[in-house]
Coordinates of C-alpha atoms and ligand atoms in Angstrom, one line a residue:
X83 CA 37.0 -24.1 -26.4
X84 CA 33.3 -23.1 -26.5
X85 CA 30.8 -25.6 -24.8
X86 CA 27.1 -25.2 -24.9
X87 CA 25.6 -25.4 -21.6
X88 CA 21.9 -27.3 -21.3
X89 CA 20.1 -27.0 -17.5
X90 CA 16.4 -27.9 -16.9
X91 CA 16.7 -29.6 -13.7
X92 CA 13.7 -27.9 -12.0
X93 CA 11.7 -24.8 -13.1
X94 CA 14.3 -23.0 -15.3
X95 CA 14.8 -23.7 -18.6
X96 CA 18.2 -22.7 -19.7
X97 CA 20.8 -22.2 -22.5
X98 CA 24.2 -21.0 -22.3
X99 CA 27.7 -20.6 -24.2
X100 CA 30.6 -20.3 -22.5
X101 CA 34.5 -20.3 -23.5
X102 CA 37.3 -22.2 -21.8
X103 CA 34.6 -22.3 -18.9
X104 CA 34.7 -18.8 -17.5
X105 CA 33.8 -16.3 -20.4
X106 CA 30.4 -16.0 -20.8
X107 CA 29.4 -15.7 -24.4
X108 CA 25.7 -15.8 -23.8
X109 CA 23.4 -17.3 -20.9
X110 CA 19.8 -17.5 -21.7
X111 CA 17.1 -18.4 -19.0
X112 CA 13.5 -19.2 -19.4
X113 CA 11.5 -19.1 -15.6
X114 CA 8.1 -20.7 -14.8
X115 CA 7.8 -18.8 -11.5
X116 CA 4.6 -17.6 -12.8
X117 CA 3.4 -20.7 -13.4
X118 CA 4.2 -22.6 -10.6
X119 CA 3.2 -19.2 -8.7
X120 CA -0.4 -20.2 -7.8
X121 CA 0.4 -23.4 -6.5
X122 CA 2.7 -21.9 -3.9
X123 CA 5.5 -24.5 -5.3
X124 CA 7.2 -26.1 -8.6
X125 CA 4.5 -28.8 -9.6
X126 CA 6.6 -31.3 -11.5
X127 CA 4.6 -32.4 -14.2
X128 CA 3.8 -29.0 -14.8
X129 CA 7.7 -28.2 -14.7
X130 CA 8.8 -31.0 -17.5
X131 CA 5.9 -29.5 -19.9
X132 CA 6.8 -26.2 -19.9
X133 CA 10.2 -27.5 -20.7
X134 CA 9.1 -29.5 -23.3
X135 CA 7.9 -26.1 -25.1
X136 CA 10.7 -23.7 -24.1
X137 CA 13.5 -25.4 -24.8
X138 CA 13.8 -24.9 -28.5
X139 CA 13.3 -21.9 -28.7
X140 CA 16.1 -21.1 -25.3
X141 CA 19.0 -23.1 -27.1
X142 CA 18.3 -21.1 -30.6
X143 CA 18.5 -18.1 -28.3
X144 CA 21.5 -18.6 -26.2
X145 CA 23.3 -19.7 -29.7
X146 CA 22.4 -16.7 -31.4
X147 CA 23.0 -14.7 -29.0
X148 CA 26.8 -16.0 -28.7
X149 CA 27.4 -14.8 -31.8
X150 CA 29.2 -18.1 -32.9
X151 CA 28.2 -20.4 -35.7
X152 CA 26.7 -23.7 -34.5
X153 CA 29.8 -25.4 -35.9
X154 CA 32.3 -23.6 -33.7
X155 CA 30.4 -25.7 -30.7
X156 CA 33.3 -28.1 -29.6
X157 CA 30.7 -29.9 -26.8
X158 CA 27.6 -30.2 -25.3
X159 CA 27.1 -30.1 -21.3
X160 CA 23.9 -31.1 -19.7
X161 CA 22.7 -31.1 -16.0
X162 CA 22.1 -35.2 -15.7
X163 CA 22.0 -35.1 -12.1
X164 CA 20.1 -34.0 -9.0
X165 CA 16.1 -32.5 -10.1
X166 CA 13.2 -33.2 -11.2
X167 CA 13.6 -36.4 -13.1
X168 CA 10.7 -35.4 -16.1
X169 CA 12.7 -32.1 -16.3
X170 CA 16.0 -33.4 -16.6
X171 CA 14.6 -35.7 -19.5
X172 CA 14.4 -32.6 -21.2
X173 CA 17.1 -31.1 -21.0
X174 CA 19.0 -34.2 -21.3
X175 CA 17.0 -35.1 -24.6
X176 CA 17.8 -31.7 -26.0
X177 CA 21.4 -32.3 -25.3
X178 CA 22.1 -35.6 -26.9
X179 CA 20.0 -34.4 -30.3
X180 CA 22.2 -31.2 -30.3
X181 CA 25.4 -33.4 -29.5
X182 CA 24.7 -36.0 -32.0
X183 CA 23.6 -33.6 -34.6
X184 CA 26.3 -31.6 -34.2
X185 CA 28.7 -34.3 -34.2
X186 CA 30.6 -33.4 -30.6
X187 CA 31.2 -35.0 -26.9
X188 CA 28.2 -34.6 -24.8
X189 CA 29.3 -34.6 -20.8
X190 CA 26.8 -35.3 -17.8
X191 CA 26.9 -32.2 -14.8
X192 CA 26.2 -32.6 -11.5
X193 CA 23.8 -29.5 -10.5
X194 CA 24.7 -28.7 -7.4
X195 CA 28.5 -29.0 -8.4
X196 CA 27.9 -26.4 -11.2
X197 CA 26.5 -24.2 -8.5
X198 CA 30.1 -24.5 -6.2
X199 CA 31.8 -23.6 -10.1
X200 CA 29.5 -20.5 -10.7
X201 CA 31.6 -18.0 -9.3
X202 CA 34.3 -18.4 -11.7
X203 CA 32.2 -17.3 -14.2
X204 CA 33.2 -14.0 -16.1
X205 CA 35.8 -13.7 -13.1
X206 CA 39.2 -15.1 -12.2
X207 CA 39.3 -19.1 -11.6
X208 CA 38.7 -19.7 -8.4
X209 CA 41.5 -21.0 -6.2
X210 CA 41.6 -24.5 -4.2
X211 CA 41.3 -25.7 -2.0
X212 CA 38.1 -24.1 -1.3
X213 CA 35.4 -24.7 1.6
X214 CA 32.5 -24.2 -0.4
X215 CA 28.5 -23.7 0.8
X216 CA 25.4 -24.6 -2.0
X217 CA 22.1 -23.3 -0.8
X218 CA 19.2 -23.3 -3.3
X219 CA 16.3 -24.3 -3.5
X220 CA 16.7 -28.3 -3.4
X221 CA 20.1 -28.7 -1.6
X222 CA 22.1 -27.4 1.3
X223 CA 25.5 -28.5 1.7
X224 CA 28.9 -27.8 2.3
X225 CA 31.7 -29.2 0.6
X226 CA 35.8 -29.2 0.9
X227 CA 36.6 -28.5 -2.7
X228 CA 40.1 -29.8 -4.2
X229 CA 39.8 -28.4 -8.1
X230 CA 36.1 -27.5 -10.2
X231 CA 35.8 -31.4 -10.2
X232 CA 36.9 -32.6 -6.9
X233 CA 34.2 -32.3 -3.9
X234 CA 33.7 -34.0 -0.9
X235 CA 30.8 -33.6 1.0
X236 CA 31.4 -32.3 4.4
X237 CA 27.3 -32.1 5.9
X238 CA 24.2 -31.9 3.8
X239 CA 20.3 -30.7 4.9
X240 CA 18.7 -33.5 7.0
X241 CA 15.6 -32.5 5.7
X242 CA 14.4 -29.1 4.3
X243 CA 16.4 -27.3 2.7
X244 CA 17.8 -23.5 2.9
X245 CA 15.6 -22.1 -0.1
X246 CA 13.0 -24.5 0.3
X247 CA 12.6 -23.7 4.0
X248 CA 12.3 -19.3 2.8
X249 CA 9.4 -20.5 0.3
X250 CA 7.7 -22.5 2.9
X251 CA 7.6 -19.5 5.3
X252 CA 7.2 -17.0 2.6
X253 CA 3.9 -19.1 2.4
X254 CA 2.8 -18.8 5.8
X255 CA 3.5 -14.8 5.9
X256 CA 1.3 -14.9 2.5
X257 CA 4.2 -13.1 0.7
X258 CA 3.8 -15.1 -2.3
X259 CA 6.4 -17.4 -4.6
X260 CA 9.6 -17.6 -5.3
X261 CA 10.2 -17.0 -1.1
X262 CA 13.8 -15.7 -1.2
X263 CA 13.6 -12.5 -3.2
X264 CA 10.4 -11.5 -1.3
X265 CA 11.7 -12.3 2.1
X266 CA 14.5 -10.9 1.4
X267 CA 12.8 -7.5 0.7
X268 CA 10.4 -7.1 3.2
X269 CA 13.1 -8.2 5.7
X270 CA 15.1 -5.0 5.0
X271 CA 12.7 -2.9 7.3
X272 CA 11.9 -5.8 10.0
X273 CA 13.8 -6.2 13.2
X274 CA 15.7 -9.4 13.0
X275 CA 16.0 -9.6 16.7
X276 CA 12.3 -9.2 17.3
X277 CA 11.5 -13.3 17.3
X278 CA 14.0 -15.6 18.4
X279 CA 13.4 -18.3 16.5
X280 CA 15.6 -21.5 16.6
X281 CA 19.0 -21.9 15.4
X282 CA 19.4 -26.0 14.3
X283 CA 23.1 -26.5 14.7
X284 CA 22.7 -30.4 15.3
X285 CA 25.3 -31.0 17.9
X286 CA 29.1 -30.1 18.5
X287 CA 30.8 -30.1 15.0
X288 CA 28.4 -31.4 13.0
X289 CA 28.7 -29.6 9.5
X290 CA 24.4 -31.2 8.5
X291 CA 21.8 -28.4 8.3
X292 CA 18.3 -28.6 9.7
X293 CA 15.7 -26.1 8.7
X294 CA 12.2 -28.2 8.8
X295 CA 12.5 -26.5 13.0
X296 CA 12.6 -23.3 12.3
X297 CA 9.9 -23.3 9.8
X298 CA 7.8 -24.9 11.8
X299 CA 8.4 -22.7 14.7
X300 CA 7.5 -19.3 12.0
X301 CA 4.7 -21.1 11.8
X302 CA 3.6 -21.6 15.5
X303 CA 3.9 -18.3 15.9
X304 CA 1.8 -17.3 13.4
X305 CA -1.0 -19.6 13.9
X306 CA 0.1 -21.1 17.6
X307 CA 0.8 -24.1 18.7
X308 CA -2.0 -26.4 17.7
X309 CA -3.4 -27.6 21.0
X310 CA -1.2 -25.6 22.9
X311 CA -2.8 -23.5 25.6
X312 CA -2.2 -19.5 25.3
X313 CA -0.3 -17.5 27.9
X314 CA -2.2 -14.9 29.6
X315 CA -0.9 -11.9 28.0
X316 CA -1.3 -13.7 24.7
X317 CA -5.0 -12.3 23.9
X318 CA -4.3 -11.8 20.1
X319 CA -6.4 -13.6 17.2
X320 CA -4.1 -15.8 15.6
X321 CA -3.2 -16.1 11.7
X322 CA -1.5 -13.9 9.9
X323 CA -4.3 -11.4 9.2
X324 CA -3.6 -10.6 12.7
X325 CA -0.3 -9.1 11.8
X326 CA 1.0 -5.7 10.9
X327 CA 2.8 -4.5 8.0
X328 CA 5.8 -3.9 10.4
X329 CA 5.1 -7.6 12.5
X330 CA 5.2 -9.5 8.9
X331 CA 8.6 -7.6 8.7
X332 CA 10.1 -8.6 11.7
X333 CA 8.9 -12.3 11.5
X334 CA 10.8 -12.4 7.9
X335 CA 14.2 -10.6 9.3
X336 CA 13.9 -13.1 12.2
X337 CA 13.6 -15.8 10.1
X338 CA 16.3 -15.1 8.0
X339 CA 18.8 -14.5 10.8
X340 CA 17.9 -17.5 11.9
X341 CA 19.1 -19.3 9.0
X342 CA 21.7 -17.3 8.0
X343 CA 23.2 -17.5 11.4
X344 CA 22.9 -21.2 10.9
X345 CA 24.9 -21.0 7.6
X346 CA 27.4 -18.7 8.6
X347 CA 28.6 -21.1 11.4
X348 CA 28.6 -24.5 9.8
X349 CA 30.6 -22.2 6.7
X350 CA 32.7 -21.0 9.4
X351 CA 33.2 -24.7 10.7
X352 CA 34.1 -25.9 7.2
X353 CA 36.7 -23.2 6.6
X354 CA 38.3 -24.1 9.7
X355 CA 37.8 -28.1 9.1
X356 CA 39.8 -28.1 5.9
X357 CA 41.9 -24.7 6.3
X358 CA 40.9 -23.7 3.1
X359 CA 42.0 -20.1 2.2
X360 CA 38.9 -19.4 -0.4
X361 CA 35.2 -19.4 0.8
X362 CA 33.1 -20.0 -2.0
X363 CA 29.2 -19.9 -1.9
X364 CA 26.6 -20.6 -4.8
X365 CA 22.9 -21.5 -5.2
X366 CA 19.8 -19.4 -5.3
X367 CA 19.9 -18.9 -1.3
X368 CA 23.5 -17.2 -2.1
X369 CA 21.8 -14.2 -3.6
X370 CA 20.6 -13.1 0.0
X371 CA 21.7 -9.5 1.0
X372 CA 22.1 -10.5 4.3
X373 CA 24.0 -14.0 3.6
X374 CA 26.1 -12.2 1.2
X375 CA 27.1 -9.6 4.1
X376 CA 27.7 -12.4 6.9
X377 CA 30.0 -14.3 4.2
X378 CA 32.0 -11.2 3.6
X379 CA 31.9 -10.5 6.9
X380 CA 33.4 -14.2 7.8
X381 CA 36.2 -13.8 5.4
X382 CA 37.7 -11.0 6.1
X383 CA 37.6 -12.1 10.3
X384 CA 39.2 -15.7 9.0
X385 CA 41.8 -13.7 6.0
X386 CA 39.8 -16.0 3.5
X387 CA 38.9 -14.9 -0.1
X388 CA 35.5 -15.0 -0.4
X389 CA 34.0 -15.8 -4.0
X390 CA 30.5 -15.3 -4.6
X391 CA 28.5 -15.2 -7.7
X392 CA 26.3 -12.2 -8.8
X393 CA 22.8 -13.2 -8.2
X394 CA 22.2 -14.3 -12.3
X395 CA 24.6 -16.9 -12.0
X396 CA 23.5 -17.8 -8.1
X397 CA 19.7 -19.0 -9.4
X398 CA 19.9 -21.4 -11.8
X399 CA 21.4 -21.1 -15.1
X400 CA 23.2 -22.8 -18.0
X401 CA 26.4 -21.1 -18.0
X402 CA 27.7 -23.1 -14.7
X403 CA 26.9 -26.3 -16.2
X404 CA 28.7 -25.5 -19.2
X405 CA 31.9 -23.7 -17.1
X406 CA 31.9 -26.7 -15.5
X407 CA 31.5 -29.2 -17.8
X408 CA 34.8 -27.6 -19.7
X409 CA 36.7 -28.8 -16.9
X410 CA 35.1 -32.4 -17.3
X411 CA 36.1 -32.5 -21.2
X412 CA 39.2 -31.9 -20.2
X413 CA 39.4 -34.6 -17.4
X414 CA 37.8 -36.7 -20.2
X415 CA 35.1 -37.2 -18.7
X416 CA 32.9 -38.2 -21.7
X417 CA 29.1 -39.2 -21.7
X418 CA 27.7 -41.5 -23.7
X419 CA 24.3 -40.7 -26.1
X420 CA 23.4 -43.5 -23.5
X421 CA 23.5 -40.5 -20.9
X422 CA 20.6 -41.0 -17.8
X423 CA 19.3 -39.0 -15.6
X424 CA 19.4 -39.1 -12.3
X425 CA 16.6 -37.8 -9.4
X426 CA 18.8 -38.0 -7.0
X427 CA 23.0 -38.4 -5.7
X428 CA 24.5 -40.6 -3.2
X429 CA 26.3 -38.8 -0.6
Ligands
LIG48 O1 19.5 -22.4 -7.2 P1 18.0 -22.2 -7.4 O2 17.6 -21.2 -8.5 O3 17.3 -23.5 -7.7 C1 17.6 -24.8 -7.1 O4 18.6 -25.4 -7.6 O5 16.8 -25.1 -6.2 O6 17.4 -21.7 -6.0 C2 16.1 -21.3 -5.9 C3 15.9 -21.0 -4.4 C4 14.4 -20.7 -4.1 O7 14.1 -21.5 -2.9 C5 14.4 -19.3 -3.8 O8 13.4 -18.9 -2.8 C6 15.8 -19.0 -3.2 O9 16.6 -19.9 -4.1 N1 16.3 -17.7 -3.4 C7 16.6 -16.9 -2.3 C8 16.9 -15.6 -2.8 N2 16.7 -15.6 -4.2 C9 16.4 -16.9 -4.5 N3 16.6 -17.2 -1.0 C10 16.9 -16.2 -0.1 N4 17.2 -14.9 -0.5 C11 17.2 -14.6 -1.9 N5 17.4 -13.3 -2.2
LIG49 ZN1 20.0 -24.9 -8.5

């Protein structure tokens, strides 16, 4: 069964073929980071243009590159749901024309489902029930996972979210756009223990994230606390001009142990909430070295399997949305051409 995969829910533009949802025939992906770079952030009007002019182009690719005629297609699978509603449009349009001309069943996916699927792709199907943790750039949340199509949301962001919250401080250290990669980099020769910076675990079991804190407190101590009076031994300019090489460093390894200490434990929690035996993680956040050591780390202390996509299929892509939306044609869960998007989910 090969199902073409369509995903343009924020600054990606992306193609993808995929057979009976886990081999990956081709997955082609078109970023705007440099667009969107300058502005420190995806600027949505921005975002739905550029898809507007790549997305021909990406699904002729990513068909091509399968090496299948367009005939052997047996459906279309679109991300209809959460994003940028003038991106989704896109994508979405895109989809119905190629399902229509094409003659074949066009299915809706859920984005942030796609991204629990992902790391089934060109491996072994993953195996449920599964406590599963999305981090990207839009959504944090953790979900007890029956089959590819059967999630319950367990705790979700209460307001920033895990990616979101590295691009904002990847901002204040000035290290530039996309935050995650960058932060990621420099933190290799910081100290995390050099700042202890919050960790937001909202109280006793509660499986919600909160990252807006620790942001905020990156950025206190940066700049200081507007208003706030300085200690004595606190002589130093603020701003980050102020700071070292070695002091940016240590800020961004603090920072990141702070959240990935948050996301370890709520993971943790959720494994233990629904005694699942497979720990699955996803989403752009998911292709942090040091989240992808404290997950393996968990497992093996819990005797979980731990399933985690390589980072191409943890950013966004179209290959989950297809891989998933295999398992919805087979649930028959159809679409109509009547198909709408959707900005955001209920929880
Ligand atoms: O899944 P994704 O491509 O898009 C959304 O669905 O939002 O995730 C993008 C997010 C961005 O916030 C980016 O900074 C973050 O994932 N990210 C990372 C890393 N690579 C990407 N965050 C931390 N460490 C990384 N290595
Ligand atoms: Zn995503």
């Amino acid at each position: 069964m090969l199902i073409l995969g369509v995903e343009s829910s924020c600054d990606e533009t992306a193609c993808a073929v995929v057979e009976d949802g886990r081999r990956v025939l081709s997955s082609t992906v078109a970023s705007q980071i440099e667009l969107h770079a300058r502005f420190g952030g995806v600027v949505p009007e921005l975002a739905s243009r550029a898809h507007i002019e790549a997305i021909n182009t990406v699904m002729g690719e990513a068909l091509d590159r399968a090496g299948v005629r367009r005939e052997a297609i047996d459906a279309v699978a679109v991300t209809c749901e959460p994003g940028l509603i003038g991106s989704l449009l896109v994508g979405l349009m895109a989809a119905k024309t190629a399902a229509f001309v094409l003659d074949r069943p066009l299915v809706g996916v859920n984005h942030v489902y796609a991204h629990a699927y992902a790391a089934a792709l060109d491996a072994e199907p993953i195996e449920y029930p599964a406590a599963a943790l999305v981090c990207s750039g839009g959504h944090t949340a953790l979900y007890r996972c029956g089959s590819p199509l059967d999630l319950e949301l367990l705790g979700t962001t209460i307001d920033d979210a895990a990616g979101e919250a590295f691009d904002k401080v990847a901002h204040i250290l000035k290290l530039g756009f996309p935050g995650g990669p960058v932060i990621d980099k420099v933190a290799r020769s910081g100290n995390p223990l050099a700042v202890k910076f919050p960790r937001p675990l909202l109280s006793g079991q509660s499986l919600d994230f909160s990252f807006s804190g620790v942001k905020t407190a990156v950025l206190y101590h940066v700049n200081g606390v507007p208003g706030g009076r300085r200690n004595q031994d606190d002589r130093r300019p603020r701003g980050i001009e102020t700071f070292s090489p070695q002091e940016v460093a240590d800020v961004a390894a603090s920072f990141q142990a702070a959240v990935v200490d948050v996301l370890r434990t709520k993971l943790r929690r959720a494994a233990r909430l629904t005694a699942a035996r497979t720990l699955v993680i996803g989403g752009g956040v998911a292709a942090n070295s040091a989240l992808r050591a404290a997950a393996s780390e968990l497992a093996d202390k819990l005797h979980c399997t731990l399933r985690m996509p390589p980072m191409k299929y943890c950013v966004d892509n179209a290959a989950m949305i297809a891989g998933l939306g295999y398992h919805l044609l087979g649930a028959g869960r159809l679409a109509d051409l009547d198909l709408e998007a959707r900005a955001t989910v209920k929880r």
